[in-house]
Short mmCIF file of C-alpha atoms in Angstrom, two decimals:
data_model
loop_
_atom_site.label_atom_id
_atom_site.label_comp_id
_atom_site.label_asym_id
_atom_site.label_seq_id
_atom_site.Cartn_x
_atom_site.Cartn_y
_atom_site.Cartn_z
CA GLU E 1 -15.19 -18.68 52.45
CA PHE E 2 -17.29 -17.41 55.34
CA LEU E 3 -18.46 -14.26 53.58
CA ALA E 4 -19.11 -16.03 50.28
CA SER E 5 -21.33 -18.78 51.66
CA GLU E 6 -23.30 -16.32 53.78
CA ALA E 7 -23.76 -14.15 50.71
CA MET E 8 -25.05 -17.13 48.74
CA TRP E 9 -27.47 -18.01 51.53
CA ASN E 10 -28.95 -14.51 51.48
CA LEU E 11 -29.03 -14.50 47.68
CA GLY E 12 -31.38 -17.49 47.92
CA VAL E 13 -28.94 -20.03 46.50
CA ARG E 14 -28.75 -23.38 48.26
CA THR E 15 -25.38 -23.65 50.01
CA THR E 16 -23.32 -25.11 52.79
CA ARG E 17 -22.62 -22.58 55.55
CA ALA E 18 -19.56 -21.74 57.62
CA LEU E 19 -20.01 -22.49 61.31
CA SER E 20 -16.58 -21.44 62.52
CA LEU E 21 -13.04 -20.57 61.52
CA VAL E 22 -10.21 -21.76 63.77
CA VAL E 23 -6.90 -20.01 63.09
CA SER E 24 -3.60 -21.33 64.37
CA GLY E 25 -1.52 -19.00 66.48
CA GLN E 26 1.75 -20.59 65.36
CA ASP E 27 1.40 -22.95 62.36
CA LYS E 28 2.00 -21.31 59.00
CA SER E 29 2.21 -22.47 55.40
CA TYR E 30 3.85 -21.18 52.26
CA ARG E 31 1.84 -20.99 49.06
CA PRO E 32 2.20 -19.45 45.62
CA TRP E 33 0.44 -16.11 45.15
CA TYR E 34 0.63 -12.81 43.30
CA SER E 35 2.59 -9.67 44.09
CA GLU E 36 0.58 -6.46 44.52
CA SER E 37 1.99 -5.08 41.30
CA PHE E 38 1.17 -8.17 39.20
CA LYS E 39 -1.20 -7.16 36.42
CA LEU E 40 -1.86 -8.39 32.92
CA LYS E 41 -0.62 -5.99 30.27
CA ILE E 42 -3.40 -5.27 27.79
CA PRO E 43 -2.50 -3.16 24.73
CA ALA E 44 -4.63 -0.21 23.70
CA ILE E 45 -6.43 -0.25 20.36
CA ASP E 46 -3.79 2.13 18.93
CA ASP E 47 -0.81 0.10 20.17
CA PRO E 48 1.84 0.02 17.38
CA ARG E 49 2.16 -3.75 17.83
CA LEU E 50 -1.38 -4.11 16.50
CA ALA E 51 -0.93 -1.80 13.52
CA GLN E 52 -0.95 -4.65 11.01
CA TYR E 53 -4.47 -5.72 12.01
CA SER E 54 -7.90 -4.35 11.10
CA ASP E 55 -9.97 -2.63 13.80
CA GLN E 56 -12.14 -5.71 14.12
CA GLN E 57 -9.10 -7.97 14.51
CA LYS E 58 -7.59 -5.57 17.06
CA ALA E 59 -10.78 -5.72 19.12
CA GLN E 60 -10.79 -9.53 18.99
CA ILE E 61 -7.15 -9.74 20.08
CA ILE E 62 -7.68 -7.34 22.98
CA SER E 63 -10.82 -9.19 24.06
CA GLN E 64 -8.94 -12.49 24.04
CA LEU E 65 -6.08 -11.02 26.06
CA ARG E 66 -8.52 -9.72 28.69
CA ASN E 67 -9.64 -13.29 29.29
CA GLU E 68 -6.11 -14.61 29.77
CA LYS E 69 -4.94 -15.81 33.18
CA ALA E 70 -1.50 -16.25 34.70
CA ASP E 71 0.13 -18.32 37.43
CA PRO E 72 1.42 -16.78 40.68
CA ASN E 73 4.81 -15.06 40.69
CA MET E 74 5.86 -15.33 44.35
CA MET E 75 5.56 -17.34 47.57
CA ILE E 76 3.72 -15.98 50.59
CA GLU E 77 3.39 -17.20 54.18
CA GLU E 78 -0.03 -17.44 55.80
CA PRO E 79 -1.39 -18.84 59.08
CA CYS E 80 -3.05 -22.25 58.92
CA ALA E 81 -6.79 -22.40 59.57
CA ILE E 82 -9.70 -24.83 59.54
CA THR E 83 -13.20 -23.92 58.44
CA CYS E 84 -16.06 -25.98 59.87
CA ARG E 85 -18.97 -26.19 57.44
CA VAL E 86 -22.52 -27.34 58.11
CA CYS E 87 -25.04 -28.93 55.77
CA THR E 88 -27.80 -31.54 55.82
CA SER E 89 -25.15 -33.91 54.44
CA PHE E 90 -21.88 -33.90 52.56
CA VAL E 91 -22.70 -36.87 50.33
CA ARG E 92 -20.95 -36.08 47.07
CA VAL E 93 -21.58 -37.48 43.63
CA GLY E 94 -18.02 -38.73 43.88
CA HIS E 95 -18.89 -40.81 46.96
CA LEU E 96 -21.60 -42.75 45.18
CA ASP E 97 -19.38 -43.06 42.11
CA LEU E 98 -16.64 -44.65 44.21
CA PHE E 99 -18.95 -47.04 46.06
CA ALA E 100 -20.68 -48.05 42.81
CA ARG E 101 -17.35 -48.77 41.12
CA ARG E 102 -16.35 -51.03 44.01
CA ALA E 103 -19.67 -52.89 43.89
CA GLU E 104 -19.61 -53.29 40.11
CA LYS E 105 -16.01 -54.51 40.19
CA GLN E 106 -16.90 -57.30 42.59
CA SER E 107 -20.03 -58.09 40.58
CA ARG E 108 -17.92 -58.54 37.45
CA GLU E 109 -15.47 -60.74 39.29
CA ASN E 110 -18.29 -62.96 40.58
CA ALA E 111 -20.39 -62.93 37.38
CA LYS E 112 -19.37 -66.41 36.20
CA THR E 113 -20.31 -67.97 39.52
CA ASN E 114 -23.54 -66.04 40.11
CA LYS E 115 -24.65 -65.87 36.47
CA SER E 116 -26.00 -62.41 37.21
CA ARG E 117 -24.80 -58.92 36.33
CA TYR E 118 -25.21 -57.72 39.91
CA ASP E 119 -23.93 -59.54 42.98
CA THR E 120 -25.98 -58.05 45.80
CA THR E 121 -24.43 -60.32 48.44
CA THR E 122 -21.02 -58.60 48.61
CA LEU E 123 -20.00 -56.14 51.30
CA ALA E 124 -19.33 -53.55 48.61
CA TRP E 125 -22.90 -53.83 47.35
CA LYS E 126 -24.36 -53.58 50.86
CA GLU E 127 -22.28 -50.45 51.45
CA LEU E 128 -23.55 -48.93 48.20
CA GLU E 129 -27.14 -49.60 49.25
CA GLN E 130 -26.48 -48.12 52.68
CA LEU E 131 -25.05 -44.96 51.12
CA VAL E 132 -28.13 -44.63 48.88
CA TRP E 133 -30.41 -44.94 51.90
CA HIS E 134 -28.26 -42.45 53.80
CA ALA E 135 -28.54 -39.88 50.99
CA CYS E 136 -32.31 -40.42 50.86
CA TYR E 137 -32.59 -39.93 54.62
CA ARG E 138 -30.37 -36.88 54.91
CA GLU E 139 -31.46 -34.96 51.82
CA PHE E 140 -34.97 -36.07 50.82
CA ARG E 141 -36.38 -37.83 53.86
CA THR E 142 -40.04 -37.00 53.27
CA GLU E 143 -40.02 -37.91 49.59
CA ALA E 144 -37.40 -40.65 49.24
CA TYR E 145 -36.95 -42.28 52.65
CA ASP E 146 -40.07 -42.34 54.85
CA PRO E 147 -42.42 -43.83 52.21
CA PHE E 148 -40.08 -46.72 51.35
CA ILE E 149 -37.86 -47.69 54.27
CA ALA E 150 -40.40 -49.91 56.04
CA SER E 151 -40.86 -52.06 52.94
CA ALA E 152 -37.15 -51.79 52.06
CA ASP E 153 -38.17 -50.66 48.56
CA ILE E 154 -34.77 -49.32 47.58
CA ALA E 155 -35.66 -49.22 43.86
CA ALA E 156 -38.44 -46.72 44.51
CA ALA E 157 -36.35 -44.76 47.00
CA ALA E 158 -33.39 -44.53 44.63
CA THR E 159 -35.64 -43.44 41.76
CA VAL E 160 -37.01 -40.56 43.83
CA LEU E 161 -33.48 -39.73 45.00
CA LEU E 162 -32.41 -39.23 41.39
CA GLN E 163 -35.48 -37.19 40.51
CA LYS E 164 -35.02 -34.85 43.47
CA SER E 165 -31.27 -34.57 43.00
CA ALA E 166 -31.80 -33.55 39.36
CA GLU E 167 -34.22 -30.85 40.49
CA ARG E 168 -31.84 -29.55 43.15
CA LEU E 169 -28.71 -29.59 40.98
CA SER E 170 -30.47 -27.90 38.07
CA GLU E 171 -31.88 -25.25 40.38
CA MET E 172 -28.50 -24.61 42.01
CA ALA E 173 -26.62 -24.26 38.71
CA ALA E 174 -29.34 -22.01 37.27
CA ASN E 175 -29.18 -19.80 40.35
CA TRP E 176 -25.42 -19.53 39.95
CA ILE E 177 -26.13 -18.02 36.54
CA ARG E 178 -28.76 -15.74 38.04
CA VAL E 179 -26.42 -14.19 40.61
CA GLY E 180 -23.27 -14.24 38.45
CA PHE E 181 -21.38 -16.93 40.39
CA ALA E 182 -18.78 -19.29 38.95
CA GLN E 183 -17.80 -22.20 41.21
CA GLY E 184 -14.67 -22.82 39.18
CA ASN E 185 -14.02 -26.54 39.74
CA PHE E 186 -17.41 -28.20 39.47
CA ASN E 187 -16.50 -31.86 39.14
CA GLY E 188 -18.26 -34.80 40.79
CA ASP E 189 -16.13 -34.55 43.94
CA ASN E 190 -17.23 -30.92 44.42
CA CYS E 191 -20.90 -31.64 43.73
CA LEU E 192 -23.22 -32.54 46.61
CA VAL E 193 -26.12 -34.90 45.86
CA GLY E 194 -28.44 -32.50 47.71
CA GLY E 195 -27.58 -29.58 45.43
CA HIS E 196 -25.80 -27.37 47.97
CA THR E 197 -23.01 -25.04 46.86
CA MET E 198 -19.68 -26.16 48.32
CA ASP E 199 -15.92 -25.89 47.81
CA TYR E 200 -15.55 -22.12 48.06
CA GLY E 201 -12.00 -22.28 46.77
CA PRO E 202 -11.50 -20.97 43.23
CA PHE E 203 -14.94 -19.31 43.09
CA GLY E 204 -15.77 -15.82 41.91
CA PHE E 205 -18.64 -13.47 41.14
CA MET E 206 -18.46 -12.29 37.56
CA ASP E 207 -17.73 -8.66 36.73
CA GLU E 208 -17.59 -8.22 32.94
CA TYR E 209 -19.85 -10.74 31.17
CA ASN E 210 -17.99 -13.62 29.60
CA PRO E 211 -19.83 -16.91 28.97
CA LEU E 212 -16.60 -18.79 29.84
CA PHE E 213 -15.78 -16.74 32.94
CA ALA E 214 -14.04 -18.43 35.87
CA LYS E 215 -11.50 -17.08 38.35
CA TRP E 216 -9.41 -20.24 38.64
CA THR E 217 -6.55 -20.63 36.17
CA GLY E 218 -7.38 -24.34 35.85
CA SER E 219 -11.12 -24.08 35.23
CA GLY E 220 -11.03 -24.54 31.48
CA GLN E 221 -14.08 -23.95 29.32
CA HIS E 222 -16.02 -26.90 30.74
CA PHE E 223 -16.37 -25.15 34.13
CA GLY E 224 -16.92 -21.69 32.60
CA PHE E 225 -19.84 -19.54 33.74
CA MET E 226 -22.49 -20.43 31.16
CA ASN E 227 -21.30 -24.04 30.98
CA GLN E 228 -22.12 -24.69 34.64
CA PRO E 229 -25.59 -26.16 33.97
CA SER E 230 -23.93 -28.57 31.52
CA ALA E 231 -21.29 -29.44 34.11
CA ALA E 232 -24.06 -30.05 36.65
CA LEU E 233 -25.82 -32.34 34.19
CA ALA E 234 -22.56 -34.23 33.59
CA ASN E 235 -22.23 -34.70 37.35
CA PHE E 236 -25.81 -35.91 37.52
CA GLN E 237 -25.08 -38.44 34.80
CA VAL E 238 -22.30 -39.89 36.97
CA LEU E 239 -24.76 -40.01 39.87
CA ALA E 240 -27.36 -41.77 37.75
CA GLU E 241 -24.82 -44.28 36.44
CA SER E 242 -23.90 -45.03 40.07
CA VAL E 243 -27.45 -45.44 41.40
CA VAL E 244 -29.24 -47.09 38.47
CA PRO E 245 -27.54 -50.48 39.13
CA VAL E 246 -29.18 -50.51 42.57
CA ILE E 247 -32.57 -49.85 40.97
CA CYS E 248 -32.10 -52.53 38.31
CA ALA E 249 -30.79 -55.14 40.76
CA ALA E 250 -33.79 -54.61 43.05
CA LYS E 251 -36.15 -55.01 40.08
CA GLY E 252 -34.34 -58.03 38.70
CA LEU E 253 -33.25 -56.23 35.51
CA GLN E 254 -29.95 -57.31 33.96
CA ASP E 255 -29.60 -54.46 31.45
CA PRO E 256 -29.61 -50.91 32.87
CA THR E 257 -29.62 -49.17 29.46
CA ASP E 258 -33.31 -48.31 29.14
CA THR E 259 -33.65 -47.24 32.78
CA LEU E 260 -30.59 -45.00 32.57
CA GLU E 261 -31.58 -43.44 29.24
CA LYS E 262 -35.06 -42.52 30.54
CA ILE E 263 -33.63 -40.93 33.69
CA LEU E 264 -31.08 -38.91 31.73
CA GLU E 265 -33.66 -37.84 29.16
CA ASP E 266 -35.92 -36.53 31.92
CA ALA E 267 -32.95 -34.83 33.59
CA GLN E 268 -32.02 -32.96 30.41
CA GLU E 269 -35.49 -31.44 30.31
CA THR E 270 -35.28 -30.57 34.02
CA PHE E 271 -31.93 -28.82 33.65
CA GLN E 272 -32.96 -26.89 30.53
CA LEU E 273 -36.20 -25.74 32.12
CA ALA E 274 -34.41 -24.49 35.26
CA PHE E 275 -32.01 -22.48 33.12
CA ASP E 276 -34.79 -21.05 30.96
CA LYS E 277 -36.88 -20.03 33.96
CA VAL E 278 -34.02 -18.12 35.55
CA LEU E 279 -33.35 -16.06 32.42
CA ARG E 280 -37.08 -15.41 31.99
CA LYS E 281 -37.29 -14.10 35.55
CA LYS E 282 -34.23 -11.89 35.11
CA MET E 283 -35.99 -10.22 32.19
CA GLY E 284 -39.24 -9.87 34.14
CA PHE E 285 -41.23 -12.68 32.53
CA SER E 286 -43.23 -15.40 34.25
CA ASP E 287 -41.90 -18.95 34.38
CA ASP E 288 -43.98 -20.17 31.44
CA SER E 289 -43.14 -17.31 29.03
CA ILE E 290 -41.45 -19.48 26.42
CA GLU E 291 -41.36 -16.62 23.89
CA ALA E 292 -38.81 -14.83 26.13
CA ASP E 293 -36.16 -17.45 25.31
CA ASP E 294 -35.51 -15.98 21.87
CA LEU E 295 -35.24 -12.53 23.44
CA TRP E 296 -32.53 -13.82 25.76
CA THR E 297 -30.64 -15.28 22.81
CA SER E 298 -30.50 -11.88 21.12
CA LEU E 299 -29.61 -10.12 24.38
CA GLU E 300 -26.80 -12.57 25.12
CA THR E 301 -25.17 -11.64 21.81
CA LEU E 302 -25.30 -7.96 22.79
CA LEU E 303 -23.82 -8.67 26.22
CA ARG E 304 -21.03 -10.74 24.70
CA ASN E 305 -20.14 -8.15 22.05
CA ASN E 306 -20.07 -5.21 24.43
CA ARG E 307 -18.13 -4.99 27.66
CA VAL E 308 -21.04 -5.27 30.09
CA ASP E 309 -21.07 -5.70 33.86
CA TRP E 310 -23.37 -8.65 34.62
CA THR E 311 -24.74 -7.44 37.97
CA VAL E 312 -25.07 -3.73 37.20
CA PHE E 313 -26.67 -4.37 33.80
CA TRP E 314 -29.49 -6.47 35.22
CA ARG E 315 -30.12 -4.08 38.10
CA GLN E 316 -30.22 -1.07 35.76
CA LEU E 317 -32.66 -2.96 33.55
CA THR E 318 -34.72 -3.55 36.70
CA MET E 319 -34.69 0.22 37.27
CA VAL E 320 -36.07 0.72 33.76
CA ALA E 321 -38.92 -1.66 34.59
CA ALA E 322 -39.60 0.14 37.88
CA GLU E 323 -39.49 3.69 36.50
CA TYR E 324 -41.54 2.95 33.39
CA ASP E 325 -44.26 0.59 34.59
CA ASP E 326 -46.73 1.77 31.93
CA TYR E 327 -45.99 -0.56 29.03
CA THR E 328 -47.81 1.61 26.53
CA PHE E 329 -45.17 4.30 27.11
CA ASP E 330 -42.77 4.27 24.18
CA ASP E 331 -39.96 6.73 24.95
CA TYR E 332 -37.36 3.99 24.50
CA GLU E 333 -34.48 6.46 24.31
CA ALA E 334 -35.30 7.68 27.82
CA MET E 335 -35.24 4.06 28.99
CA LEU E 336 -31.88 3.52 27.32
CA GLU E 337 -30.52 6.54 29.25
CA VAL E 338 -31.59 4.90 32.52
CA LEU E 339 -29.93 1.65 31.46
CA ILE E 340 -26.67 3.32 30.45
CA SER E 341 -26.63 5.59 33.53
CA GLU E 342 -23.47 7.56 34.39
CA GLY E 343 -20.02 7.07 35.87
CA ASN E 344 -19.29 3.85 37.75
CA LYS E 345 -22.98 2.97 37.83
CA SER E 346 -23.04 2.46 34.09
CA PRO E 347 -22.93 -1.25 33.28
CA PHE E 348 -20.68 -0.61 30.29
CA TYR E 349 -16.90 -0.77 30.69
CA GLU E 350 -16.46 1.14 27.44
CA PRO E 351 -18.75 3.73 25.80
CA LEU E 352 -21.26 2.15 23.46
CA SER E 353 -20.79 2.74 19.77
CA ALA E 354 -23.69 4.25 17.82
CA GLU E 355 -24.40 0.81 16.38
CA SER E 356 -24.48 -0.81 19.82
CA GLN E 357 -26.75 1.92 21.19
CA SER E 358 -29.12 1.26 18.31
CA GLN E 359 -29.06 -2.48 19.04
CA PHE E 360 -29.77 -2.00 22.75
CA LEU E 361 -32.54 0.44 21.88
CA GLU E 362 -34.11 -2.20 19.64
CA PHE E 363 -33.80 -4.75 22.46
CA ILE E 364 -35.56 -2.42 24.90
CA LYS E 365 -38.38 -1.82 22.43
CA ARG E 366 -38.90 -5.52 21.81
CA TRP E 367 -38.55 -6.34 25.53
CA ARG E 368 -41.17 -3.75 26.52
CA GLN E 369 -43.63 -4.88 23.89
CA MET E 370 -43.29 -8.50 24.96
CA LEU E 371 -43.86 -7.59 28.63
CA GLN E 372 -47.33 -6.21 27.97
CA GLY E 373 -49.76 -8.32 29.94
CA GLU E 374 -47.17 -9.45 32.50
CA GLN E 375 -47.85 -8.61 36.17
CA ASP E 376 -45.42 -7.49 38.92
CA VAL E 377 -42.55 -7.18 36.45
CA ALA E 378 -40.36 -4.79 38.45
CA GLU E 379 -40.69 -6.77 41.69
CA ARG E 380 -40.00 -10.06 39.91
CA MET E 381 -36.88 -8.54 38.40
CA ARG E 382 -35.79 -6.99 41.69
CA MET E 383 -35.86 -10.37 43.41
CA ALA E 384 -34.07 -12.08 40.51
CA ASN E 385 -31.33 -9.47 40.05
CA PRO E 386 -29.28 -8.66 43.16
CA LYS E 387 -27.89 -5.19 43.58
CA TYR E 388 -24.92 -6.34 45.66
CA VAL E 389 -22.66 -9.35 45.22
CA LEU E 390 -19.23 -10.04 46.70
CA ARG E 391 -16.87 -8.99 43.96
CA GLU E 392 -13.29 -10.15 44.35
CA TRP E 393 -11.83 -6.66 44.75
CA MET E 394 -14.12 -6.17 47.75
CA LEU E 395 -13.08 -9.48 49.28
CA VAL E 396 -9.36 -8.82 48.73
CA LYS E 397 -9.58 -5.59 50.71
CA ALA E 398 -11.59 -7.27 53.46
CA TYR E 399 -9.33 -10.28 54.00
CA SER E 400 -6.16 -8.20 53.63
CA ASN E 401 -7.33 -5.80 56.31
CA ALA E 402 -8.51 -8.67 58.53
CA GLY E 403 -5.10 -10.32 58.18
CA ASN E 404 -3.62 -7.16 59.70
CA GLY E 405 -6.10 -7.18 62.57
CA ASN E 406 -8.67 -4.74 61.14
CA GLU E 407 -12.02 -6.50 60.67
CA GLU E 408 -14.11 -3.38 60.07
CA LEU E 409 -14.50 -3.94 56.32
CA LEU E 410 -15.20 -7.64 56.84
CA ASN E 411 -18.04 -6.70 59.20
CA ASP E 412 -19.31 -4.04 56.77
CA LEU E 413 -19.48 -6.60 53.95
CA TYR E 414 -21.15 -9.12 56.24
CA GLU E 415 -23.84 -6.52 56.95
CA LEU E 416 -24.17 -5.68 53.24
CA ILE E 417 -24.73 -9.28 52.15
CA GLN E 418 -27.68 -9.68 54.48
CA ARG E 419 -29.65 -7.46 52.07
CA PRO E 420 -28.44 -8.14 48.51
CA TYR E 421 -31.75 -7.21 46.85
CA GLU E 422 -32.40 -4.00 48.79
CA GLU E 423 -31.24 -0.55 47.68
CA GLY E 424 -28.76 -0.17 50.55
CA THR E 425 -27.66 2.99 52.34
CA PRO E 426 -26.31 5.94 50.31
CA GLU E 427 -22.81 5.02 51.50
CA GLU E 428 -23.20 1.36 50.52
CA GLU E 429 -24.52 2.35 47.12
CA GLU E 430 -21.62 4.72 46.53
CA LEU E 431 -19.02 2.15 47.56
CA TYR E 432 -20.39 -1.12 46.21
CA TYR E 433 -22.99 -0.55 43.51
CA ARG E 434 -20.60 0.03 40.68
CA ARG E 435 -18.56 -1.59 37.96
CA THR E 436 -15.32 -3.19 39.05
CA PRO E 437 -12.34 -0.78 38.92
CA ASP E 438 -10.36 -1.25 35.71
CA GLU E 439 -7.15 -2.10 37.56
CA ALA E 440 -8.90 -4.94 39.44
CA LEU E 441 -9.92 -6.54 36.13
CA MET E 442 -6.25 -7.18 35.35
CA ALA E 443 -4.79 -7.87 38.81
CA GLY E 444 -3.46 -11.31 39.75
CA GLY E 445 -5.24 -12.72 42.81
CA THR E 446 -8.28 -10.57 41.99
CA ALA E 447 -9.15 -11.04 38.32
CA PHE E 448 -7.85 -14.61 38.38
CA MET E 449 -6.10 -16.97 40.79
CA SER E 450 -4.40 -20.32 41.13
#
């Protein structure tokens, strides 16, 4: 938790931070976990059990099996500990959802007497208003609190709160995509109104690209990697449904439908734009390069159909942009060689077929031609595509060693994550700029966890 949130901070992703970790000297707990030898068994393409299938079907079966997860197979004992986290506030979407449900329940119960949809005289309603003001003060004081508190204009304050929260949440989820992070359990209770990453429990940085990637066995598709912006938007919808009644009651409106629909319509545009901008930057384009969106669509298909390391691929593509900054240069095969690289620094977990090489070559050609006229491409890509992220196999080694009293690797990783966009020392590059080891992609507690 400590390393992960500090890594996110240095990656430029809004996050809570770990202030301290207090470990008990005597209290311990048992929990399910994985034995060191626990690994998924993935058949080879020539496995006799697959003989009845075509090569294409064999590949599909193996790909599906690689994405399987499994529950723990043993109990382990660990010391109890408490992490203290700091943030501007810990107001969750779930908090406002709960307070709004209480207020609306009492409003419904009193509707016949008051002849109004909203009963703003109840304690539950006052508490909901106080929580809205608190969120405005703690997260968006300049924009949503200071201009409106003196006049007690809660409708205006709440409207700005929703606008700013949509911006923050969309930016956070888009940045998760940018750095290859999957939160794993992104429901309303694990979503802060201020758009700070929290709940570093079943999280993970993605190795091999999979649009539905998540480390947690219970994530499901709805919390998968590429679905995180949609999950963030779903959380925002709950937030809007909780706050809009306050806006409507203050304005004397009995029907919240039009107000809510307009807010959600605007939010959809905000979330889509944040996602689009991130992918444009990763490819070296400026924020307003709409034509790059189609290029991403074609690239995503290539990434999905070939076993590609998310972090290494983007950094190697950044190297192509840096080494070949003359966009009239057309030796695309030389660029493809830089992208493919050698050994562990190749982003490809399996050698590319001739067809795939041809497809990536065509992508590079189209990408280079579209970049003509863009400025500072390599630097834009360097700052959008980190060279170092905290892969699970790195963390497992660090916390295992630390549990045995050796914190050297933990300190080394802490130093590494201060500079995720820099090239690093030769030793750091050798150790950490690489694809994930094949055995780690199948290991319980590393490739997946409960």
